Coordinates of C-alpha atoms and ligand atoms in Angstrom, one line a residue:
Chain I
M330 CA -11.7 -6.5 40.3
F331 CA -10.7 -6.6 36.7
N332 CA -12.3 -3.6 35.2
L333 CA -12.4 -3.7 31.4
K334 CA -13.6 -0.1 31.0
K335 CA -10.7 1.3 32.9
Y336 CA -8.1 -0.4 30.8
R337 CA -9.7 0.1 27.5
K338 CA -8.0 3.4 27.1
K339 CA -4.7 2.1 28.0
S340 CA -4.7 -0.6 25.3
P341 CA -6.9 0.2 22.4
W342 CA -6.9 -2.3 19.6
I343 CA -7.2 -1.1 16.1
L344 CA -8.8 -2.5 13.0
H345 CA -7.6 -1.3 9.7
Y346 CA -9.6 -1.4 6.5
N347 CA -8.6 -0.2 3.1
A348 CA -11.6 1.1 1.3
G349 CA -9.9 1.8 -2.0
S350 CA -6.9 3.8 -1.0
C351 CA -3.7 4.0 -3.0
N352 CA -1.7 2.1 -0.3
G353 CA 0.2 5.2 0.6
C354 CA -1.7 5.8 3.9
D355 CA -1.8 2.1 4.7
I356 CA 2.0 2.0 4.5
E357 CA 2.2 5.0 6.8
I358 CA 0.0 3.2 9.3
L359 CA 2.4 0.3 9.2
A360 CA 5.3 2.6 9.5
S361 CA 3.8 4.3 12.5
L362 CA 3.4 0.9 14.2
A363 CA 7.1 0.2 13.5
P364 CA 10.0 1.0 15.8
K365 CA 10.7 4.6 14.7
Y366 CA 7.3 6.1 15.5
D367 CA 6.2 3.2 17.8
L368 CA 2.5 3.6 18.2
E369 CA 2.6 0.4 20.3
R370 CA 3.9 2.4 23.2
F371 CA 0.3 3.5 23.7
G372 CA -0.7 -0.1 23.9
V373 CA -2.0 -0.1 20.4
V374 CA -2.3 -3.6 18.8
N375 CA -3.2 -4.1 15.2
T376 CA -5.9 -6.8 15.0
G377 CA -7.6 -8.3 12.1
N378 CA -10.7 -9.0 14.1
P379 CA -13.5 -6.5 14.2
K380 CA -15.1 -8.0 17.3
Q381 CA -12.1 -7.2 19.4
S382 CA -11.3 -3.7 18.2
D383 CA -12.0 -0.3 19.6
I384 CA -10.6 2.0 17.0
F385 CA -11.4 1.7 13.3
L386 CA -8.8 3.2 10.9
V387 CA -10.3 3.7 7.4
T388 CA -8.2 4.7 4.4
G389 CA -9.4 5.4 1.0
P390 CA -12.4 7.1 -0.6
V391 CA -14.9 4.1 -0.3
T392 CA -15.3 2.4 -3.7
L393 CA -18.6 1.0 -4.6
R394 CA -17.6 -2.5 -3.9
S395 CA -16.0 -1.9 -0.6
R396 CA -18.8 0.1 1.0
E397 CA -20.8 -2.9 2.1
R398 CA -17.8 -4.4 3.8
L399 CA -17.0 -1.1 5.4
V400 CA -20.5 -0.9 6.9
E401 CA -20.4 -4.5 7.9
L402 CA -17.1 -4.2 9.7
Y403 CA -18.4 -1.1 11.5
M404 CA -21.5 -2.9 12.6
Q405 CA -19.5 -5.9 13.9
M406 CA -17.3 -3.7 16.2
P407 CA -18.6 -3.6 19.8
E408 CA -19.5 -0.3 21.4
P409 CA -17.8 2.0 22.3
K410 CA -16.0 2.5 19.1
V411 CA -14.1 5.4 17.4
V412 CA -13.7 5.8 13.7
V413 CA -10.6 7.6 12.4
A414 CA -10.5 8.6 8.7
V415 CA -6.9 8.5 7.6
G416 CA -5.8 10.5 4.6
S417 CA -7.3 13.2 2.5
C418 CA -9.1 10.8 0.3
S419 CA -11.0 9.2 3.1
C420 CA -11.9 12.6 4.6
T421 CA -13.3 14.2 1.4
G422 CA -12.5 12.0 -1.6
G423 CA -9.3 13.9 -2.2
V424 CA -7.9 13.4 -5.7
F425 CA -10.5 10.7 -6.4
R426 CA -13.4 13.0 -5.9
D427 CA -16.2 12.6 -8.5
M428 CA -14.6 9.6 -10.2
Y429 CA -17.4 7.2 -11.3
N430 CA -16.7 4.3 -8.9
V431 CA -16.0 6.4 -5.8
E432 CA -18.2 7.7 -3.0
D433 CA -16.5 10.8 -1.8
G434 CA -15.4 10.0 1.7
V435 CA -16.1 7.7 4.6
D436 CA -18.5 9.9 6.4
R437 CA -21.2 9.2 3.8
Y438 CA -21.6 5.8 5.3
I439 CA -20.4 5.7 8.9
P440 CA -20.0 8.4 11.5
V441 CA -16.4 9.6 11.7
D442 CA -14.9 11.0 15.0
V443 CA -11.4 12.1 13.9
Y444 CA -10.3 13.3 10.5
I445 CA -6.6 13.1 9.6
P446 CA -5.8 15.1 6.4
G447 CA -2.7 14.8 4.2
C448 CA -1.8 12.9 1.1
A449 CA 0.0 10.8 2.3
V450 CA -0.5 11.5 6.0
S451 CA 2.7 11.6 8.0
P452 CA 3.0 9.1 10.9
E453 CA 3.2 12.0 13.3
L454 CA -0.3 13.0 12.3
I455 CA -1.6 9.5 12.6
I456 CA -0.3 9.3 16.2
D457 CA -1.8 12.7 17.0
G458 CA -5.2 11.6 15.5
L459 CA -5.1 8.3 17.4
V460 CA -4.4 10.0 20.7
Q461 CA -7.3 12.3 20.1
G462 CA -9.4 9.2 19.3
L463 CA -8.4 7.8 22.7
E464 CA -10.0 10.8 24.4
I465 CA -13.1 10.4 22.5
L466 CA -13.1 6.7 23.3
E467 CA -12.9 7.5 27.0
Q468 CA -15.8 10.0 26.7
K469 CA -17.9 7.4 24.9
T470 CA -17.2 4.8 27.6
K471 CA -18.4 7.3 30.2
E472 CA -21.4 8.1 28.2
M473 CA -22.3 4.4 28.0
E474 CA -22.2 3.9 31.7
K475 CA -24.9 6.4 32.4
P476 CA -28.2 4.7 33.0
L477 CA -31.3 5.1 30.9
K478 CA -34.5 6.4 32.4
L479 CA -38.0 6.3 31.2
F480 CA -39.6 9.7 31.3
K481 CA -42.6 9.4 29.0
E482 CA -45.4 6.9 28.6
S483 CA -45.4 4.9 25.4
T484 CA -48.2 5.7 23.1
C485 CA -50.5 3.2 21.4
E486 CA -52.1 3.9 18.1
E487 CA -54.3 1.3 16.4
G488 CA -52.8 -1.5 18.4
I489 CA -49.2 -0.5 17.5
V490 CA -47.1 0.4 20.5
N491 CA -44.7 3.2 19.9
R492 CA -41.9 3.5 22.4
R493 CA -39.9 6.1 20.5
D494 CA -38.2 8.8 22.6
T495 CA -39.4 7.2 25.9
A496 CA -36.0 6.5 27.3
L497 CA -33.1 8.9 27.5
K498 CA -29.7 9.0 29.1
V499 CA -30.0 10.5 32.6
G500 CA -28.0 13.6 31.8
K501 CA -30.1 14.5 28.8
I502 CA -33.3 14.4 30.7
D503 CA -32.0 17.0 33.1
E504 CA -31.2 19.2 30.1
K505 CA -34.6 18.8 28.7
N506 CA -36.5 19.7 31.9
Chain X
M153 CA -9.7 -39.9 4.9
S154 CA -12.6 -38.5 3.1
K155 CA -12.4 -37.0 -0.3
K156 CA -14.6 -34.0 0.7
T157 CA -13.2 -30.6 0.0
I158 CA -13.8 -27.4 2.0
N159 CA -13.8 -23.8 0.9
I160 CA -11.8 -21.4 2.9
P161 CA -12.1 -17.7 2.0
L162 CA -9.1 -15.4 2.7
G163 CA -10.1 -11.7 2.7
S164 CA -11.4 -9.3 1.7
Q165 CA -10.3 -7.9 5.1
H166 CA -7.6 -10.0 6.8
I167 CA -4.8 -9.2 9.2
S168 CA -2.2 -10.5 6.7
L169 CA -3.5 -8.3 3.9
L170 CA -2.7 -4.7 3.4
E171 CA -5.3 -4.3 0.8
P172 CA -8.7 -5.9 0.1
V173 CA -8.5 -8.9 -2.2
R174 CA -10.4 -12.1 -1.8
F175 CA -9.1 -15.6 -2.4
K176 CA -11.3 -18.6 -2.3
F177 CA -9.3 -21.7 -1.6
E178 CA -10.7 -25.1 -2.1
C179 CA -8.8 -27.4 0.2
E180 CA -8.6 -31.1 0.6
N181 CA -7.3 -31.7 4.1
E182 CA -4.4 -29.3 4.2
K183 CA -3.7 -29.1 0.5
I184 CA -5.0 -26.3 -1.7
I185 CA -6.7 -27.7 -4.9
T186 CA -8.1 -24.7 -6.6
V187 CA -7.9 -21.0 -6.1
D188 CA -10.3 -18.3 -7.1
S189 CA -9.2 -14.7 -6.8
D190 CA -11.2 -11.5 -6.8
V191 CA -9.1 -8.4 -7.1
G192 CA -11.5 -5.6 -8.0
F193 CA -12.3 -4.2 -4.7
V194 CA -10.4 -1.0 -5.0
H195 CA -11.4 0.0 -8.6
R196 CA -11.7 3.7 -8.6
G197 CA -11.9 4.6 -12.3
I198 CA -8.6 6.5 -12.7
E199 CA -8.2 5.8 -16.4
R200 CA -11.6 7.3 -17.2
A201 CA -11.0 10.3 -15.0
C202 CA -7.7 10.9 -16.8
T203 CA -9.6 11.5 -20.1
T204 CA -12.5 13.5 -18.7
K205 CA -11.6 15.3 -15.6
F206 CA -7.9 16.4 -15.7
K207 CA -5.8 18.2 -18.2
F208 CA -2.7 16.4 -19.4
D209 CA -0.2 18.4 -17.3
A210 CA -2.0 17.4 -14.1
I211 CA -2.3 13.7 -14.8
G212 CA 1.3 13.0 -13.8
Y213 CA 0.2 13.7 -10.2
V214 CA -3.1 11.8 -10.5
V215 CA -1.6 8.6 -11.8
A216 CA 0.8 8.6 -8.9
R217 CA -2.2 7.9 -6.8
V218 CA -2.8 4.7 -8.5
C219 CA -0.4 3.1 -6.1
G220 CA 1.5 4.5 -3.2
L221 CA 4.4 2.1 -3.4
C222 CA 5.4 2.6 -7.0
A223 CA 4.0 6.1 -7.3
I224 CA 7.3 7.3 -8.8
T225 CA 7.2 4.7 -11.6
H226 CA 3.6 5.6 -12.5
S227 CA 4.3 9.3 -12.8
L228 CA 7.6 8.7 -14.5
S229 CA 6.0 6.5 -17.1
Y230 CA 3.3 8.9 -17.8
T231 CA 5.7 11.9 -18.0
A232 CA 8.0 10.0 -20.3
A233 CA 5.1 9.2 -22.6
I234 CA 4.0 12.8 -22.8
E235 CA 7.6 14.0 -23.3
K236 CA 7.8 11.5 -26.2
L237 CA 4.7 13.1 -27.7
L238 CA 5.8 16.7 -27.2
G239 CA 9.2 15.8 -28.6
G240 CA 11.5 17.7 -26.3
E241 CA 14.8 16.7 -24.8
I242 CA 15.3 16.9 -21.0
T243 CA 18.5 17.7 -19.3
A244 CA 21.0 15.0 -18.3
K245 CA 20.9 16.0 -14.7
S246 CA 17.1 15.5 -14.4
K247 CA 17.5 12.1 -16.0
Y248 CA 19.9 11.0 -13.3
L249 CA 17.8 12.5 -10.6
R250 CA 14.9 10.5 -11.9
I251 CA 16.8 7.3 -11.7
L252 CA 18.0 8.2 -8.2
L253 CA 14.5 8.5 -6.9
L254 CA 13.3 5.4 -8.9
E255 CA 16.0 3.3 -7.2
L256 CA 15.3 4.7 -3.7
D257 CA 11.7 3.8 -4.2
R258 CA 12.6 0.3 -5.2
I259 CA 14.7 -0.1 -2.1
H260 CA 12.0 0.9 0.3
S261 CA 9.4 -1.1 -1.6
H262 CA 11.5 -4.2 -1.5
M263 CA 12.2 -3.7 2.2
L264 CA 8.5 -3.4 2.9
C265 CA 7.9 -6.6 1.0
L266 CA 10.6 -8.5 2.9
S267 CA 9.4 -7.4 6.3
H268 CA 5.8 -8.3 5.3
T269 CA 6.9 -11.8 4.3
C270 CA 8.6 -12.2 7.6
E271 CA 5.5 -11.1 9.5
N272 CA 3.3 -13.5 7.6
A273 CA 5.8 -16.3 8.3
G274 CA 5.4 -15.5 12.0
F275 CA 8.7 -13.8 12.6
E276 CA 7.6 -10.6 14.2
A277 CA 11.0 -9.4 15.4
M278 CA 12.4 -9.5 11.8
F279 CA 9.5 -7.4 10.6
M280 CA 10.2 -4.8 13.2
R281 CA 13.9 -4.7 12.4
I282 CA 13.4 -4.3 8.7
M283 CA 10.7 -1.7 9.2
G284 CA 13.0 0.2 11.5
D285 CA 15.8 0.2 8.9
R286 CA 13.4 1.2 6.2
E287 CA 13.0 4.5 7.9
L288 CA 16.6 5.4 6.9
V289 CA 15.4 5.3 3.3
M290 CA 12.2 7.2 4.0
E291 CA 14.3 9.9 5.7
I292 CA 16.3 10.6 2.6
Q293 CA 13.3 10.4 0.4
E294 CA 11.7 13.1 2.5
L295 CA 14.9 15.2 2.3
L296 CA 15.1 14.8 -1.5
T297 CA 11.4 15.4 -2.4
G298 CA 9.6 16.8 0.6
N299 CA 7.2 14.0 1.2
R300 CA 7.6 10.5 2.5
I301 CA 5.3 8.5 0.2
Q302 CA 3.6 10.5 -2.6
F303 CA 6.6 12.5 -3.9
D304 CA 5.1 14.5 -6.8
Y305 CA 8.8 15.0 -7.8
I306 CA 8.6 14.4 -11.5
S307 CA 7.0 17.0 -13.8
I308 CA 6.8 17.2 -17.5
G309 CA 10.2 18.6 -18.5
G310 CA 12.3 17.6 -15.6
V311 CA 12.1 17.3 -11.8
N312 CA 10.7 19.7 -9.2
R313 CA 13.5 20.0 -6.7
D314 CA 17.2 20.4 -6.9
I315 CA 19.6 18.4 -4.8
S316 CA 22.2 20.1 -2.6
S317 CA 25.6 18.8 -1.5
E318 CA 24.4 18.3 2.1
I319 CA 21.5 16.2 0.9
S320 CA 23.7 14.0 -1.2
K321 CA 26.1 13.6 1.7
K322 CA 23.2 12.5 3.9
I323 CA 21.9 10.1 1.2
I324 CA 25.3 8.5 0.9
A325 CA 25.7 8.1 4.6
N326 CA 22.2 6.6 5.1
L327 CA 22.6 4.2 2.1
Y328 CA 25.9 3.0 3.6
E329 CA 23.9 2.1 6.7
V330 CA 21.2 0.4 4.7
K331 CA 23.8 -1.6 2.8
Q332 CA 25.3 -3.0 6.0
R333 CA 21.8 -3.9 7.3
A334 CA 20.9 -5.6 4.0
L335 CA 24.1 -7.7 4.1
G336 CA 23.0 -8.7 7.6
Y337 CA 19.6 -9.8 6.3
M338 CA 21.2 -11.8 3.6
D339 CA 22.9 -13.8 6.2
E340 CA 19.7 -14.1 8.2
F341 CA 17.6 -15.2 5.3
T342 CA 20.1 -17.8 4.1
N343 CA 21.1 -19.3 7.5
N344 CA 18.4 -18.7 10.0
W345 CA 16.8 -22.1 10.7
S346 CA 13.2 -20.9 11.5
L347 CA 13.1 -18.6 8.4
S348 CA 14.3 -21.3 6.0
L349 CA 11.7 -23.7 7.5
K350 CA 9.0 -21.4 6.4
F351 CA 10.6 -20.3 3.1
K352 CA 12.8 -22.9 1.5
G353 CA 11.1 -25.1 -1.1
I354 CA 7.7 -23.5 -0.5
G355 CA 5.7 -21.8 -3.2
A356 CA 8.1 -22.8 -6.0
L357 CA 7.7 -21.8 -9.6
S358 CA 9.7 -23.6 -12.2
L359 CA 11.5 -21.8 -15.1
D360 CA 9.2 -23.3 -17.7
D361 CA 6.1 -22.3 -15.8
A362 CA 7.4 -18.8 -15.3
Y363 CA 7.9 -18.5 -19.0
M364 CA 4.6 -20.1 -19.9
L365 CA 2.5 -18.1 -17.4
N366 CA 4.1 -14.8 -18.3
A367 CA 5.5 -14.0 -14.9
I368 CA 7.5 -10.8 -14.6
G369 CA 9.5 -8.9 -12.1
P370 CA 11.2 -10.5 -9.0
L371 CA 8.8 -13.4 -9.3
A372 CA 10.2 -14.4 -12.7
R373 CA 13.8 -13.5 -11.9
A374 CA 13.7 -15.8 -8.8
S375 CA 12.9 -18.6 -11.2
G376 CA 15.8 -17.8 -13.4
L377 CA 14.0 -15.9 -16.2
N378 CA 16.2 -13.0 -17.4
I379 CA 13.7 -10.2 -17.8
D380 CA 14.1 -6.7 -16.5
V381 CA 12.9 -3.7 -18.4
R382 CA 15.8 -1.7 -17.1
N383 CA 17.9 -3.8 -19.4
E384 CA 15.8 -3.1 -22.5
I385 CA 15.0 0.6 -22.6
E386 CA 17.0 3.7 -23.6
Y387 CA 15.1 6.7 -22.2
L388 CA 17.1 6.5 -19.0
P389 CA 20.8 5.5 -18.9
F390 CA 20.5 2.5 -16.6
D391 CA 23.6 0.8 -18.0
E392 CA 25.7 3.8 -17.3
V393 CA 25.0 3.8 -13.6
G394 CA 25.8 0.2 -13.1
F395 CA 22.6 -1.9 -13.4
K396 CA 23.1 -5.6 -13.0
M397 CA 20.5 -8.3 -13.5
Q398 CA 19.8 -10.3 -10.4
T399 CA 18.5 -13.9 -10.8
H400 CA 18.2 -17.0 -8.8
R401 CA 17.4 -20.6 -9.7
D402 CA 15.1 -22.1 -7.1
G403 CA 12.0 -20.1 -7.6
D404 CA 10.7 -20.5 -4.0
I405 CA 9.9 -17.9 -1.4
N406 CA 13.5 -17.9 -0.3
A407 CA 14.8 -17.2 -3.8
R408 CA 12.4 -14.3 -4.2
N409 CA 13.6 -12.8 -0.9
L410 CA 17.3 -13.2 -2.0
V411 CA 16.6 -11.6 -5.4
R412 CA 15.0 -8.7 -3.7
L413 CA 17.9 -8.3 -1.3
N414 CA 20.4 -8.5 -4.2
E415 CA 18.4 -5.8 -6.0
I416 CA 18.5 -3.6 -3.0
I417 CA 22.3 -3.8 -2.9
N418 CA 22.5 -3.2 -6.6
S419 CA 20.2 -0.2 -6.3
I420 CA 22.3 1.2 -3.6
E421 CA 25.4 0.9 -5.8
M422 CA 23.5 2.7 -8.6
C423 CA 22.5 5.5 -6.3
N424 CA 26.1 6.0 -5.2
N425 CA 27.3 6.0 -8.7
I426 CA 24.7 8.6 -9.7
L427 CA 25.6 10.9 -6.7
E428 CA 29.3 10.6 -7.5
G429 CA 29.0 11.6 -11.1
L430 CA 26.0 13.9 -11.1
P431 CA 26.3 16.4 -14.0
E432 CA 25.8 20.1 -13.5
G433 CA 23.0 21.9 -15.2
A434 CA 19.4 22.8 -15.0
I435 CA 16.8 20.5 -13.7
F436 CA 13.9 21.7 -15.8
T437 CA 13.3 22.5 -19.5
K438 CA 10.0 23.9 -20.6
L439 CA 8.3 21.9 -23.2
K440 CA 5.7 23.6 -25.4
G441 CA 2.7 22.3 -27.2
K442 CA -0.1 19.8 -26.7
P443 CA 0.3 16.0 -27.0
K444 CA -0.7 14.6 -30.3
G445 CA -0.4 11.0 -31.4
E446 CA 0.2 7.7 -29.6
A447 CA 3.0 6.6 -27.3
V448 CA 3.8 3.4 -25.4
I449 CA 6.3 3.5 -22.5
R450 CA 7.5 0.7 -20.3
F451 CA 9.4 0.9 -17.0
E452 CA 10.5 -1.5 -14.4
A453 CA 8.4 -0.9 -11.3
P454 CA 9.5 -2.7 -8.1
R455 CA 7.1 -5.5 -9.0
G456 CA 7.8 -5.9 -12.7
E457 CA 7.0 -4.3 -16.0
L458 CA 4.7 -1.3 -16.0
M459 CA 3.2 -0.2 -19.3
Y460 CA 1.6 3.1 -20.3
Y461 CA -0.3 3.8 -23.5
V462 CA -1.2 7.4 -24.1
K463 CA -3.1 8.8 -27.0
G464 CA -3.6 12.6 -27.5
N465 CA -5.4 14.6 -30.1
G466 CA -3.7 17.9 -29.9
T467 CA -5.9 19.4 -27.1
A468 CA -5.4 19.6 -23.4
M469 CA -7.6 16.6 -22.8
L470 CA -6.2 13.2 -23.7
E471 CA -8.1 10.6 -25.6
R472 CA -7.0 7.5 -23.9
V473 CA -4.7 6.5 -21.0
R474 CA -4.1 2.8 -20.5
I475 CA -2.2 1.4 -17.6
K476 CA -1.0 -2.2 -17.5
T477 CA 0.4 -3.0 -14.1
P478 CA 2.8 -5.8 -13.0
T479 CA 0.5 -7.6 -10.6
F480 CA -2.2 -7.9 -13.2
S481 CA 0.2 -9.8 -15.5
C482 CA 1.3 -12.0 -12.7
I483 CA -2.1 -13.3 -11.6
P484 CA -2.0 -16.5 -13.7
A485 CA 1.4 -17.4 -12.1
F486 CA 0.0 -16.6 -8.6
S487 CA -2.9 -18.9 -9.0
H488 CA -0.6 -21.6 -10.4
I489 CA 1.7 -21.5 -7.4
F490 CA -1.0 -21.8 -4.8
V491 CA -2.2 -25.2 -6.1
G492 CA -0.7 -28.0 -4.2
E493 CA 0.6 -26.0 -1.3
N494 CA -0.5 -26.2 2.4
Y495 CA -3.2 -23.7 3.4
A496 CA -1.1 -22.7 6.4
D497 CA 1.5 -21.3 4.0
A498 CA -0.9 -19.2 2.0
P499 CA -0.3 -15.9 3.7
A500 CA 3.4 -16.2 3.5
I501 CA 3.3 -17.2 -0.2
L502 CA 0.9 -14.3 -0.9
A503 CA 3.2 -11.8 0.8
S504 CA 6.2 -13.1 -1.2
F505 CA 4.4 -12.1 -4.4
D506 CA 4.3 -8.6 -3.1
P507 CA 0.9 -8.0 -4.8
C508 CA -0.3 -4.5 -5.3
L509 CA -4.0 -4.5 -5.7
S510 CA -4.6 -0.8 -5.9
C511 CA -2.4 -1.0 -9.0
T512 CA -4.3 -3.9 -10.4
A513 CA -7.7 -2.4 -9.9
K514 CA -6.8 1.2 -10.6
Ligands
SF4_1206 S1 -4.7 10.3 1.0 FE1 -3.3 10.2 -0.8 S2 -1.7 8.8 -0.1 FE2 -3.4 8.5 1.3 S3 -4.5 6.8 0.4 FE3 -5.5 8.7 -0.4 S4 -4.5 9.1 -2.3 FE4 -3.2 7.6 -1.2

């Protein structure tokens, strides 16, 4: 049968968003998709559609106006997803740190899985980071497949039912007990 | 047919855009009637930081981060302004090396723009070919400066790295390759039927409009307007190394592509001339003092005229740095061209402007 989960790792689709970068890292992402570095041999396709993407490449130090779009794009991507911060300025703010219109780094808003430093990053590093991202993607896929299990009764206080922490992934319950 | 119009947004995140910009097209059937553009998504506040956070000798490397594509023009303009204020003279060799890198940068920027136009016209194979050939230029930039994109090559008083004879041999060999490829593209862009279907007669700007709307750079030169800052300035000896103005009459996307291709070939000639007659000497002279007074410097970036205004008061902190970038001046012309075109052509037209939004928003 056609198994989507098995093939996700073989052909990850990437979404690229520029959150205020200087273009340097964006060009290098394009260059690494082009024939010399050829990221497409890993099955990578650059899409413009967040709903079809698995890997989110973010460049730039997140300016005040781009942060809502950044979070929105992240929310629209289906699970499992991996976020890769490309470039020094998306990791820490880099040269733009402490400027008045800049939030230093992507990880203030969305969780980042792989950080790629460098100003500008070289295409070799981008490929390395993406391949690491693929491993994380596979792990996350496995994690999602584990069933949830109720292990606690929900509490009821003043008519409000609280189900917090009642369900956990199977592996985690074993760790707890 | 109804007279109702629909609004179609393009951006801020879109597959055909490298950078966040939002256009709001008001369309009647297929035709675009009005355009509304919003360019400020990547504003970071670099001008302000230049006067509060960094000392004047570090700013050359900060303003390079305004834009990754014309990084060299930004740091060169700033450095030239400071050198004017400090009043020193730099060596002839460093001047020629600066032009060399400026022209290499122009070649790779134009090639990126050409490939991007092809991609947005739906010709993916051409995109891949041009991007593959662009690596030849990136290679020699890395050899010359140590980095592929952000070179940090120019410092106040000269340049940071010397050139050796092996490097210049490699540069000449690679540029020869690039020239052959560029001549091949020229043939492709003029004769290929599917490319001309997408490019010829689309997005045209007439000479009068170009003049009225203050277009600059390849956009204006494609309409026949004779403006190029390299023709007008004297800090760098452009006429000595064989600069020639490239213009075209039609003003459409095809004309812009051809102007860019001609400029690539002209830049290659200039680089070869520089490498042949490179003078001996030091690459760096130490300039003393702190900048005091005002200076205005203009340079031709790959997209048009770039202007820097620097004001210093005799301390290490500057009072004002003002950057006027090419795309910003071209926005009226952009909006004018879109009106009356088909919506389906909008991405290709947009790519043919070669807009640089991180320059515009700073
Ligand atoms: S890391 Fe450097 S080259 Fe990359 S986007 Fe940021 S400033 Fe530009």
